[in-house]
Coordinates of C-alpha atoms in Angstrom, one line a residue:
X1 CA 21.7 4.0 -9.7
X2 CA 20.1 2.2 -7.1
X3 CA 23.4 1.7 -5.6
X4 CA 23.9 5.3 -4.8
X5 CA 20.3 5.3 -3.5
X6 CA 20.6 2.7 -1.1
X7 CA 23.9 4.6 0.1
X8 CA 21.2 7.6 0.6
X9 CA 18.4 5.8 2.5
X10 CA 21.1 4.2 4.7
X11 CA 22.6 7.6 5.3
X12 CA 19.0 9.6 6.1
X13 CA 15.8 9.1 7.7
X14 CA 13.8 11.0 5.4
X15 CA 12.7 9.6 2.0
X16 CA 12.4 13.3 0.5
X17 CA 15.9 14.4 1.9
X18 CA 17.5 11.1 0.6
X19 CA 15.0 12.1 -2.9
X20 CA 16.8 15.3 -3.3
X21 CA 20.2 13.9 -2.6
X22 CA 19.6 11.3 -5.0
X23 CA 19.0 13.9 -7.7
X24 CA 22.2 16.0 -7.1
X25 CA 24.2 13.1 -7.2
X26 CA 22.6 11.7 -10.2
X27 CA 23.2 15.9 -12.0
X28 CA 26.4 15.3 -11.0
X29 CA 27.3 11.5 -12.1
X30 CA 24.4 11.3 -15.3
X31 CA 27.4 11.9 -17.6
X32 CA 28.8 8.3 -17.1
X33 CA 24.9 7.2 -17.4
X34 CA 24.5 8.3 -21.1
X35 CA 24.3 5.5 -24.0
X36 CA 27.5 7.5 -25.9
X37 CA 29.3 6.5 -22.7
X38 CA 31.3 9.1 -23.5
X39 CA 32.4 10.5 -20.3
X40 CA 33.1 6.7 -18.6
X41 CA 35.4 6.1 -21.4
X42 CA 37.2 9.5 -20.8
X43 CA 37.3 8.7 -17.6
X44 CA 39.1 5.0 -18.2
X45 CA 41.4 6.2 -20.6
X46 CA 42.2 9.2 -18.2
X47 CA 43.0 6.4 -15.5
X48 CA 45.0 4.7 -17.7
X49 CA 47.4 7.8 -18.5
X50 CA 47.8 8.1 -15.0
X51 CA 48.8 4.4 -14.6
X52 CA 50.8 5.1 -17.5
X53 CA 52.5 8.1 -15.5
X54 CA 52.7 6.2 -12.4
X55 CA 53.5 2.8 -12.7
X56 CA 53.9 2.0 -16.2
X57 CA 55.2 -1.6 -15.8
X58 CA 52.0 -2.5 -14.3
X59 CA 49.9 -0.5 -17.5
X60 CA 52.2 -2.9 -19.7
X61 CA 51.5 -5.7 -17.7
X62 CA 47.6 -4.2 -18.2
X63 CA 48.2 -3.8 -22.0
X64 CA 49.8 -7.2 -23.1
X65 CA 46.8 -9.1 -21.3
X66 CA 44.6 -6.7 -23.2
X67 CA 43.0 -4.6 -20.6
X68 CA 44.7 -1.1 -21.4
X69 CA 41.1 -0.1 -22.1
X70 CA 41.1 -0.3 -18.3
X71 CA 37.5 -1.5 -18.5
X72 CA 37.6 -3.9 -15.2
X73 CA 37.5 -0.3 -13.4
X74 CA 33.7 0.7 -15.4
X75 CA 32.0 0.4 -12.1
X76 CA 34.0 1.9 -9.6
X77 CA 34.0 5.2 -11.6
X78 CA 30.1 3.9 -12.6
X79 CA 28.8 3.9 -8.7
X80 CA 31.5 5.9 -7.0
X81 CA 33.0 2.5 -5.4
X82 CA 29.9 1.6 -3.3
X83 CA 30.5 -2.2 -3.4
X84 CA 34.1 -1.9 -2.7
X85 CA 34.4 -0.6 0.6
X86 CA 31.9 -0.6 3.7
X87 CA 28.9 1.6 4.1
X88 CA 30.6 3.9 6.5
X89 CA 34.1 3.6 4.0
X90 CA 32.0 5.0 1.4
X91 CA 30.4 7.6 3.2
X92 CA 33.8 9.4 4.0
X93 CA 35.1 8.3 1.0
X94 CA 32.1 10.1 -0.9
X95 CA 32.6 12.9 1.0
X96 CA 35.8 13.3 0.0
X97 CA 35.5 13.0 -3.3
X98 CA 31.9 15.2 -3.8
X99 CA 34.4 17.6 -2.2
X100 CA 36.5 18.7 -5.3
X101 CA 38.6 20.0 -3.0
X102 CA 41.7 18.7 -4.3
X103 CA 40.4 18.2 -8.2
X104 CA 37.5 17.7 -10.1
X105 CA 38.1 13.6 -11.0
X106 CA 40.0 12.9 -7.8
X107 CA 38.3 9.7 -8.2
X108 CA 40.7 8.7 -11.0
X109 CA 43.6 8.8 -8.3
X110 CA 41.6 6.4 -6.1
X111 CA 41.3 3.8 -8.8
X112 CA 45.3 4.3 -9.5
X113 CA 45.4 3.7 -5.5
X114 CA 43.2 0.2 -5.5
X115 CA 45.1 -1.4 -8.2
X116 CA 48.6 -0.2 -6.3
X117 CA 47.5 -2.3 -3.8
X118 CA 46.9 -5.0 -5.4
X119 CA 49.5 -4.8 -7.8
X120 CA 51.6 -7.8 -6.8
X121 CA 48.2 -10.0 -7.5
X122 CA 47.4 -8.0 -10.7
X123 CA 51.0 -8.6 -12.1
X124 CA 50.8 -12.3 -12.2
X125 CA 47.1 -12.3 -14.1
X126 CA 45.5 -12.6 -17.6
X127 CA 43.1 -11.0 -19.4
X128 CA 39.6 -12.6 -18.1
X129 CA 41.4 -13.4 -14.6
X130 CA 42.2 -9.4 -14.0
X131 CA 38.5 -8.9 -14.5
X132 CA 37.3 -11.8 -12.4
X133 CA 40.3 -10.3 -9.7
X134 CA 38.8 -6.5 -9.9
X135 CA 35.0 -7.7 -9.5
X136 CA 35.7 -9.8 -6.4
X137 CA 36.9 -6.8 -4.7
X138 CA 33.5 -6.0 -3.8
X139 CA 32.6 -9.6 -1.9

């Protein structure tokens, strides 16, 4: 949480605006913060239909190195990709996505994007080394 928040105070001056946009971000998000983690693992398994549906030699690749549970993506649905891209990156990219313009989980298409990118990489890893791949992102 903390990560959105700091996106917030960078963003605005005033500690009570940066409150209040804290709080509709969090009504918005607090379904991926519940213990159930219900809606996260919707999510994940949602990104991995669309890998499926997209590029389904890399989900094989992701499968046979047992990460079809598409878990090494938890935090970029978790905090909206904050550590991934720079302040002023996630700021448009933020605003694009709080937009719903073009659907409701649009952010399941941007993870399908990151790990197109990086697909060449991805294809020649394991199991622990496409985690330790998808976490160094953010650095």
């Amino acid at each position: 949480m903390s990560d959105i928040l700091s996106v917030l105070l960078m963003l605005l001056d005033d500690e009570v605006d940066a409150f209040w946009c804290f709080a509709g971000m969090m009504d918005r998000l607090e379904d991926l913060f519940f213990m159930d983690q219900a809606r996260i693992s919707q999510l994940l398994k949602s990104v991995g239909r669309l890998l499926r549906f997209l590029d389904p030699d890399l989900m094989d690749h992701f499968e046979r190195n047992g990460s079809g549970d598409m878990y090494f993506c938890f935090r970029w649905l978790l905090i909206q990709f904050k550590r991934e891209f720079s302040p002023q990156a996630v700021l448009i990219l933020w605003d694009a996505l709080l937009t719903d313009w073009l659907c409701k989980d649009y952010v399941l298409f941007l993870c399908v994007a990151v790990l197109e990118l990086y697909r060449d990489a991805l294809m020649t890893l394991e199991f622990e080394s496409i985690l330790k791949f998808v976490n160094e992102l953010s650095k």
